[in-house]
Structures are given as C-alpha cells and as structure tokens.
CSV table of C-alpha atoms in Angstrom, one decimal:
chain,number,residue,atom,x,y,z
L,610,MET,CA,0.0,0.0,0.0
L,611,LYS,CA,1.0,3.6,-0.5
L,612,LEU,CA,0.1,6.6,1.7
L,613,ASN,CA,0.2,10.0,0.1
L,614,CYS,CA,-0.5,13.2,2.0
L,615,SER,CA,1.6,16.4,1.5
L,616,ARG,CA,-0.2,18.1,4.5
L,617,PRO,CA,-0.9,17.0,8.0
L,618,PHE,CA,-3.0,14.0,8.5
L,619,ASN,CA,-6.1,15.9,9.5
L,620,TYR,CA,-6.0,18.0,6.4
L,621,THR,CA,-8.5,17.1,3.6
L,622,GLU,CA,-7.4,17.2,0.0
L,623,LYS,CA,-8.2,15.5,-3.3
L,624,ASN,CA,-6.0,14.9,-6.3
L,625,ASP,CA,-6.2,13.0,-9.6
L,626,SER,CA,-5.0,9.7,-8.1
L,627,ARG,CA,-7.8,7.4,-7.2
L,628,LEU,CA,-5.7,5.9,-4.4
L,629,ASP,CA,-5.4,9.4,-2.8
L,630,GLN,CA,-9.1,10.2,-2.5
L,631,PHE,CA,-10.1,10.8,1.1
L,632,GLU,CA,-13.4,11.8,2.5
L,633,PRO,CA,-13.4,15.0,4.6
L,634,ASP,CA,-13.0,14.6,8.3
L,635,GLU,CA,-16.2,15.4,10.1
L,636,ASN,CA,-14.8,17.0,13.2
L,637,LEU,CA,-11.4,18.4,13.9
L,638,TYR,CA,-11.4,17.3,17.5
L,639,GLN,CA,-12.5,13.8,16.6
L,640,THR,CA,-9.7,13.7,14.0
L,641,LEU,CA,-7.1,14.8,16.5
L,642,GLY,CA,-8.4,12.3,19.0
L,643,PHE,CA,-8.1,9.5,16.4
L,644,GLU,CA,-4.6,10.6,15.5
L,645,ILE,CA,-3.6,10.3,19.2
L,646,GLU,CA,-5.2,6.9,19.6
L,647,ILE,CA,-3.5,5.6,16.4
L,648,CYS,CA,-0.1,6.9,17.6
L,649,VAL,CA,-0.5,5.4,21.1
L,650,ILE,CA,-1.6,2.0,19.6
L,651,ASN,CA,1.4,2.0,17.2
L,652,ALA,CA,3.8,3.0,19.9
L,653,PHE,CA,2.6,0.1,22.1
L,654,PHE,CA,2.8,-2.4,19.3
L,655,SER,CA,6.2,-1.0,18.2
L,656,LEU,CA,7.5,-1.8,21.6
L,657,ILE,CA,6.1,-5.3,21.5
L,658,THR,CA,7.6,-5.8,18.0
L,659,LEU,CA,11.0,-4.7,19.2
L,660,LEU,CA,11.0,-6.9,22.3
L,661,GLY,CA,9.6,-10.0,20.6
L,662,ASN,CA,11.8,-10.0,17.5
L,663,SER,CA,14.9,-9.0,19.4
L,664,THR,CA,14.3,-12.0,21.7
L,665,ILE,CA,13.9,-14.3,18.7
L,666,LEU,CA,17.2,-13.1,17.2
L,667,LEU,CA,19.0,-13.4,20.5
L,668,ILE,CA,17.7,-16.9,21.1
L,669,VAL,CA,18.7,-18.1,17.6
L,670,TRP,CA,22.2,-16.6,18.0
L,671,MET,CA,22.7,-18.1,21.5
L,672,THR,CA,21.3,-21.6,20.8
L,673,CYS,CA,23.6,-23.9,18.7
L,674,SER,CA,20.7,-26.3,17.9
L,675,LEU,CA,18.9,-23.5,16.1
L,676,HIS,CA,21.8,-22.8,13.7
L,677,SER,CA,20.0,-24.7,10.9
L,678,ALA,CA,18.4,-24.0,7.5
L,679,ALA,CA,14.8,-23.6,8.9
L,680,TYR,CA,15.9,-21.0,11.4
L,681,ILE,CA,17.7,-18.9,8.8
L,682,LEU,CA,14.2,-18.1,7.5
L,683,LEU,CA,13.0,-17.3,11.0
L,684,THR,CA,15.9,-15.0,11.5
L,685,SER,CA,15.2,-13.2,8.2
L,686,LEU,CA,11.6,-12.8,9.3
L,687,ALA,CA,12.6,-11.5,12.7
L,688,VAL,CA,15.0,-8.9,11.0
L,689,SER,CA,12.2,-7.6,8.7
L,690,ASP,CA,9.7,-7.5,11.6
L,691,LEU,CA,12.2,-5.8,13.8
L,692,ALA,CA,12.7,-3.1,11.1
L,693,VAL,CA,8.9,-2.5,11.1
L,694,GLY,CA,9.0,-1.7,14.8
L,695,LEU,CA,12.2,0.2,14.8
L,696,LEU,CA,11.7,2.3,11.6
L,697,ILE,CA,8.3,2.0,10.0
L,698,GLN,CA,6.0,2.5,13.0
L,699,PRO,CA,7.9,5.6,14.3
L,700,LEU,CA,7.8,7.0,10.7
L,701,PHE,CA,4.1,6.2,10.5
L,702,LYS,CA,3.5,8.3,13.6
L,703,ALA,CA,5.5,11.1,12.0
L,704,VAL,CA,3.5,10.9,8.8
L,705,ILE,CA,0.2,11.1,10.8
L,706,GLN,CA,1.4,14.1,12.9
L,707,SER,CA,3.3,16.1,10.3
L,708,GLY,CA,2.5,15.0,6.7
L,709,ILE,CA,5.9,16.2,5.5
L,710,SER,CA,6.4,14.9,1.9
L,711,THR,CA,10.0,13.7,2.5
L,712,ILE,CA,8.9,11.6,5.5
L,713,ILE,CA,6.0,10.2,3.5
L,714,LEU,CA,8.4,9.3,0.6
L,715,VAL,CA,10.8,7.5,3.0
L,716,PHE,CA,7.8,5.8,4.7
L,717,ASN,CA,6.4,4.5,1.4
L,718,ILE,CA,9.7,3.0,0.4
L,719,LEU,CA,10.4,1.3,3.7
L,720,VAL,CA,6.9,0.0,4.3
L,721,ASN,CA,6.9,-1.6,0.9
L,722,PHE,CA,10.4,-3.0,1.3
L,723,PHE,CA,10.1,-4.5,4.8
L,724,CYS,CA,6.5,-5.6,4.7
L,725,CYS,CA,7.1,-7.4,1.3
L,726,ALA,CA,10.2,-9.0,2.8
L,727,SER,CA,8.2,-10.1,5.8
L,728,LEU,CA,5.4,-11.6,3.7
L,729,LEU,CA,7.7,-13.3,1.3
L,730,THR,CA,9.6,-14.9,4.2
L,731,ILE,CA,6.3,-16.0,5.8
L,732,THR,CA,5.5,-17.7,2.5
L,733,ALA,CA,8.9,-19.4,2.4
L,734,ILE,CA,8.5,-20.6,6.0
L,735,SER,CA,5.1,-22.2,5.1
L,736,ILE,CA,6.7,-23.9,2.1
L,737,ASP,CA,9.5,-25.1,4.4
L,738,LEU,CA,6.9,-26.6,6.8
L,739,PHE,CA,5.2,-28.4,3.9
L,740,LEU,CA,8.6,-29.8,2.8
L,741,VAL,CA,9.3,-31.1,6.3
L,742,LEU,CA,6.0,-33.1,6.2
L,743,GLN,CA,6.3,-34.2,2.6
L,744,LEU,CA,10.0,-35.1,2.3
L,745,HIS,CA,10.5,-36.7,5.7
L,746,LEU,CA,14.1,-38.2,5.8
L,747,ARG,CA,15.1,-36.5,2.5
L,748,TYR,CA,14.3,-33.0,3.9
L,749,HIS,CA,17.8,-32.3,5.2
L,750,ALA,CA,19.4,-33.4,1.9
L,751,VAL,CA,17.1,-31.1,-0.1
L,752,VAL,CA,16.8,-28.1,2.2
L,753,THR,CA,20.3,-27.1,3.0
L,754,SER,CA,21.7,-23.9,4.7
L,755,PHE,CA,23.4,-22.9,1.5
L,756,ARG,CA,20.1,-23.0,-0.5
L,757,VAL,CA,18.1,-21.3,2.2
L,758,THR,CA,20.7,-18.5,2.4
L,759,TRP,CA,20.4,-17.9,-1.3
L,760,LEU,CA,16.6,-17.9,-1.0
L,761,VAL,CA,16.8,-15.3,1.8
L,762,ILE,CA,19.0,-13.1,-0.5
L,763,PHE,CA,16.5,-13.6,-3.3
L,764,ILE,CA,13.7,-12.5,-1.0
L,765,TRP,CA,15.4,-9.3,0.1
L,766,VAL,CA,16.4,-8.4,-3.4
L,767,SER,CA,12.8,-9.1,-4.7
L,768,ALA,CA,11.4,-6.9,-1.8
L,769,GLY,CA,13.8,-4.1,-2.8
L,770,VAL,CA,12.8,-4.3,-6.5
L,771,LEU,CA,9.1,-4.3,-5.5
L,772,ALA,CA,9.6,-1.3,-3.2
L,773,SER,CA,11.4,0.6,-6.0
L,774,THR,CA,8.8,-0.1,-8.7
L,775,LYS,CA,7.1,3.3,-8.2
L,776,TYR,CA,10.2,4.9,-9.7
L,777,TRP,CA,10.6,2.8,-12.8
L,778,ILE,CA,7.0,2.1,-13.7
L,779,ALA,CA,5.4,5.1,-12.0
L,780,SER,CA,1.6,4.8,-11.6
L,781,PRO,CA,1.2,1.0,-12.1
L,782,SER,CA,3.6,0.4,-9.2
L,783,GLN,CA,0.8,0.1,-6.6
L,784,VAL,CA,-0.9,-2.5,-8.8
L,785,VAL,CA,2.2,-4.6,-9.0
L,786,ILE,CA,2.7,-4.5,-5.2
L,787,SER,CA,-1.0,-5.2,-4.6
L,788,VAL,CA,-1.0,-8.1,-7.1
L,789,THR,CA,2.1,-9.5,-5.4
L,790,ILE,CA,0.5,-9.4,-1.9
L,791,ASN,CA,-2.7,-11.0,-3.1
L,792,SER,CA,-0.7,-13.7,-5.0
L,793,LEU,CA,1.3,-14.4,-1.8
L,794,LEU,CA,-1.9,-14.7,0.3
L,795,VAL,CA,-3.3,-17.1,-2.3
L,796,GLY,CA,0.0,-19.0,-2.3
L,797,ASN,CA,-0.1,-19.3,1.5
L,798,PHE,CA,-3.6,-20.6,1.4
L,799,ILE,CA,-2.6,-23.3,-1.1
L,800,VAL,CA,0.4,-24.3,0.9
L,801,TYR,CA,-1.4,-24.3,4.3
L,802,LEU,CA,-4.2,-26.4,2.7
L,803,LYS,CA,-1.7,-28.9,1.5
L,804,ILE,CA,-0.1,-29.0,5.0
L,805,TYR,CA,-3.5,-29.6,6.5
L,806,LEU,CA,-4.2,-32.4,4.0
L,807,VAL,CA,-0.9,-34.1,4.8
L,808,VAL,CA,-1.5,-33.8,8.5
L,809,ARG,CA,-4.9,-35.3,8.1
L,810,ARG,CA,-3.5,-38.2,6.0
L,811,HIS,CA,-0.9,-38.9,8.8
L,812,GLN,CA,-3.7,-38.8,11.4
L,813,ARG,CA,-5.8,-41.3,9.4
L,814,GLN,CA,-2.8,-43.6,9.2
L,815,ILE,CA,-2.3,-43.4,12.9
L,816,GLN,CA,-6.0,-44.1,13.5
L,817,HIS,CA,-5.7,-47.1,11.2
L,818,MET,CA,-2.7,-48.4,13.2
L,819,HIS,CA,-4.7,-47.7,16.4
L,820,HIS,CA,-7.6,-49.9,15.2
L,821,GLN,CA,-5.2,-52.7,14.1
L,822,GLN,CA,-2.8,-52.7,16.9
L,823,GLY,CA,-5.0,-51.4,19.7
L,824,ALA,CA,-4.5,-48.3,21.8
L,825,ASN,CA,-1.0,-47.4,23.1
L,826,ASN,CA,0.5,-44.2,24.5
L,827,GLU,CA,2.6,-43.6,21.4
L,828,ASN,CA,-0.4,-43.7,19.0
L,829,ILE,CA,-2.5,-41.5,21.3
L,830,LEU,CA,0.3,-38.9,21.6
L,831,SER,CA,0.9,-38.9,17.8
L,832,MET,CA,-2.8,-38.4,17.1
L,833,LYS,CA,-2.9,-35.5,19.5
L,834,ARG,CA,0.2,-34.0,18.0
L,835,PHE,CA,-1.0,-34.1,14.4
L,836,LYS,CA,-4.4,-32.7,15.4
L,837,LYS,CA,-2.8,-29.8,17.2
L,838,SER,CA,-0.5,-29.3,14.2
L,839,ALA,CA,-3.4,-29.0,11.9
L,840,MET,CA,-5.2,-26.5,14.1
L,841,ASN,CA,-2.1,-24.4,14.6
L,842,THR,CA,-1.6,-24.3,10.8
L,843,PHE,CA,-4.9,-22.8,10.1
L,844,PHE,CA,-4.7,-20.4,13.0
L,845,VAL,CA,-1.5,-18.9,11.7
L,846,PHE,CA,-3.0,-18.5,8.3
L,847,ILE,CA,-6.1,-16.8,9.7
L,848,ILE,CA,-3.9,-14.3,11.6
L,849,LEU,CA,-2.1,-13.6,8.3
L,850,LEU,CA,-5.4,-13.0,6.5
L,851,PHE,CA,-6.6,-10.8,9.3
L,852,CYS,CA,-3.5,-8.5,9.0
L,853,TYR,CA,-3.1,-8.4,5.3
L,854,LEU,CA,-6.5,-9.0,3.6
L,855,PRO,CA,-8.0,-5.6,4.6
L,856,SER,CA,-5.2,-3.8,2.7
L,857,SER,CA,-6.0,-5.7,-0.5
L,858,PHE,CA,-9.7,-5.0,-0.1
L,859,ILE,CA,-9.1,-1.2,0.5
L,860,VAL,CA,-6.7,-1.0,-2.5
L,861,TYR,CA,-9.4,-2.7,-4.7
L,862,LEU,CA,-12.0,-0.2,-3.5
L,863,ALA,CA,-9.7,2.7,-4.1
L,864,PHE,CA,-9.2,1.6,-7.7
L,865,THR,CA,-12.9,1.4,-8.2
L,866,SER,CA,-13.1,5.2,-7.3
L,867,VAL,CA,-14.6,4.6,-3.9
L,868,ILE,CA,-13.6,7.5,-1.6
L,869,ILE,CA,-11.7,6.1,1.4
L,870,SER,CA,-11.0,8.1,4.6
L,871,ARG,CA,-7.5,8.6,6.0
L,872,LYS,CA,-8.8,6.9,9.2
L,873,VAL,CA,-9.4,3.7,7.2
L,874,PHE,CA,-5.9,3.8,5.7
L,875,ALA,CA,-4.4,4.4,9.2
L,876,ILE,CA,-6.3,1.3,10.6
L,877,VAL,CA,-5.2,-0.8,7.6
L,878,PHE,CA,-1.6,0.1,8.0
L,879,THR,CA,-1.8,-0.6,11.8
L,880,LEU,CA,-3.2,-4.1,11.0
L,881,ILE,CA,-0.2,-4.8,8.7
L,882,PHE,CA,2.2,-3.7,11.4
L,883,LEU,CA,0.4,-5.8,13.9
L,884,ASN,CA,1.5,-8.9,12.0
L,885,SER,CA,5.1,-8.1,12.9
L,886,SER,CA,4.2,-7.9,16.6
L,887,LEU,CA,2.4,-11.3,16.5
L,888,ASN,CA,4.9,-13.3,14.5
L,889,PRO,CA,7.4,-13.9,17.4
L,890,ALA,CA,4.6,-15.2,19.6
L,891,LEU,CA,3.1,-17.3,16.8
L,892,TYR,CA,6.4,-19.0,16.0
L,893,CYS,CA,7.3,-19.4,19.6
L,894,TRP,CA,4.0,-21.1,20.2
L,895,ARG,CA,4.4,-23.4,17.2
L,896,ASP,CA,8.1,-24.3,17.6
L,897,ARG,CA,9.0,-26.4,20.7
L,898,GLU,CA,12.7,-25.6,20.4
L,899,ILE,CA,12.0,-21.9,20.4
L,900,ARG,CA,9.7,-22.2,23.4
L,901,THR,CA,12.4,-24.2,25.3
L,902,ALA,CA,15.1,-21.7,24.5
L,903,VAL,CA,12.8,-18.8,25.6
L,904,LYS,CA,12.2,-20.6,29.0
L,905,GLN,CA,15.9,-21.2,29.4
L,906,LEU,CA,16.7,-17.5,28.6
L,907,PHE,CA,14.2,-16.0,31.0
L,908,CYS,CA,14.3,-18.6,33.8
L,909,ARG,CA,18.0,-18.4,34.5
C-alpha cells in the first residue's frame, strides 16, 4: 500500500490519483483524538515488536541447535519485523502528525520494502513446513543452509525491487505490489491447505494403526500432536489474513473510485504492522525448540 499526503493527517485534500481520494474529516477534535489513539496504539505495538523480535534473534544466536536451515528463514523474518517496529512505525506516527512529503516518501519506500520481505519470508516458512512433512528423511538433503541462504538473499532483493517499482513504472507500481501481496496470500492458502491435508493423512494412518494394533500411548500422543499441528496451521493463516487482507480490499475499493478516509488507511496500516508484533509469539507457540530456548533464557 501507499500513503500520500503532503499536508498534516487531519488536512483534507483530493487529487487525480484514485488511491489518494479521502473523504473529509467530520470534526477536527474527533480527528485529533483519532490521531492520538493511532499513535499510542502503534507506539505500544512498536515496543512489542522490538522486544519480541529481538528475543527471537537473541535466542537463535545463542542456541547452537537453532543454527540450521529452517531457522535462517525465521531469522530473516525477525529482522524484517524488527525493522517494522524500529523504523516504519515511528515514521508512521511522524506521517500522521506532520504529513511532511519527505517523511512520506521514505515511509512509502520502507513500508513496501520491509512488509514485502516479511510476507515473502512467511510464505517461504510455510513452504518449508510443507517440505518437512512431505520429504521426511530427505528433507535435510534437499533443504540445505546454502540453498536457504540464497533464498533469503533472493527474498530481500525481490522486496527491494518491488519497493522501487514506483520509480521505474510510475503509476502502475501500486498495482504490482497489490497483485504480489494477493498472490502471496493465495499461495499461502494453497500451501497451508496442502499442509492440513498431509497432517490429516498422517492422522488417518495413525488411526488405522490404532484400530489394528490397539491403543497405546505412542499412537495417542501422535494423534494429539497431528491434530494440534493441523489446528495451529490454520490459526497462523487466519492471523495472516486478518492482518493483510484488509489492505488488499481497500486498494481494490480505491481503484474502483470509492472514496476512502484517512482513518481507514491508518487502521489498515496498523493491522499490517500488527503482524510483525504477532509473528514472534506465533512461531514461539508453534516451535518447541524456540519455546524451550525462551524458557531457558528468562528462567536463568
């Protein structure tokens, strides 16, 4: 998404770009109150983002068992999310309060760069999870640290190219970024659906063994683990949709000449930033090794 306002956030203006049409603010005091609320909310989530992602990076660096291919992707995600809390959210507050064109320009570049890097990395992590379930013993031979490192480099270069499209293809740049985000959301849906189907197949196999061999603790634990894994998978995807889908919907409305208020854009950006705050908790919740490392770090 792109935010354009050459005046303070509570100033109403219209221009020729359909993405920049905003409805007038009804009341100056209501607008100022909304600005304060948005700034406070983003300040709070910025702090959560910094603490959560710094913890993930510290844990991966300190824990030798986490120096593997899968955690290279998690490190990349933590770096992009950390940048959201460290750079983008403070800039967003500056955009809301001042509307200075230079700040808006820097904000547009950084939000496209780091949020695209974050979403691309989330997609890569979901594919990695699918490969773990699909390849089994061949996983470590196929997914190596060397290949994942090059994948991370490709992700960051791609995010940089996407963030710079506004300079070399001008007006269609937002279409390119919007299409990319929607494609990644659809891709995540397909991958998570495949993961769910694989988990369900494994669960049926365990149930079949359960009926043939009778109940035992190992089968019961395996069934519970696969059921929990399937539920976790869709919960993570729902959170991803909750954070990113509104932005796609708003961009679509903007291109159909629907007038959208600045308040709506501010809320949509805040939801995108929220994903960076939630990611550390989600991956800590899903990953047993991360949870164990967190407990060891804070229970010393």
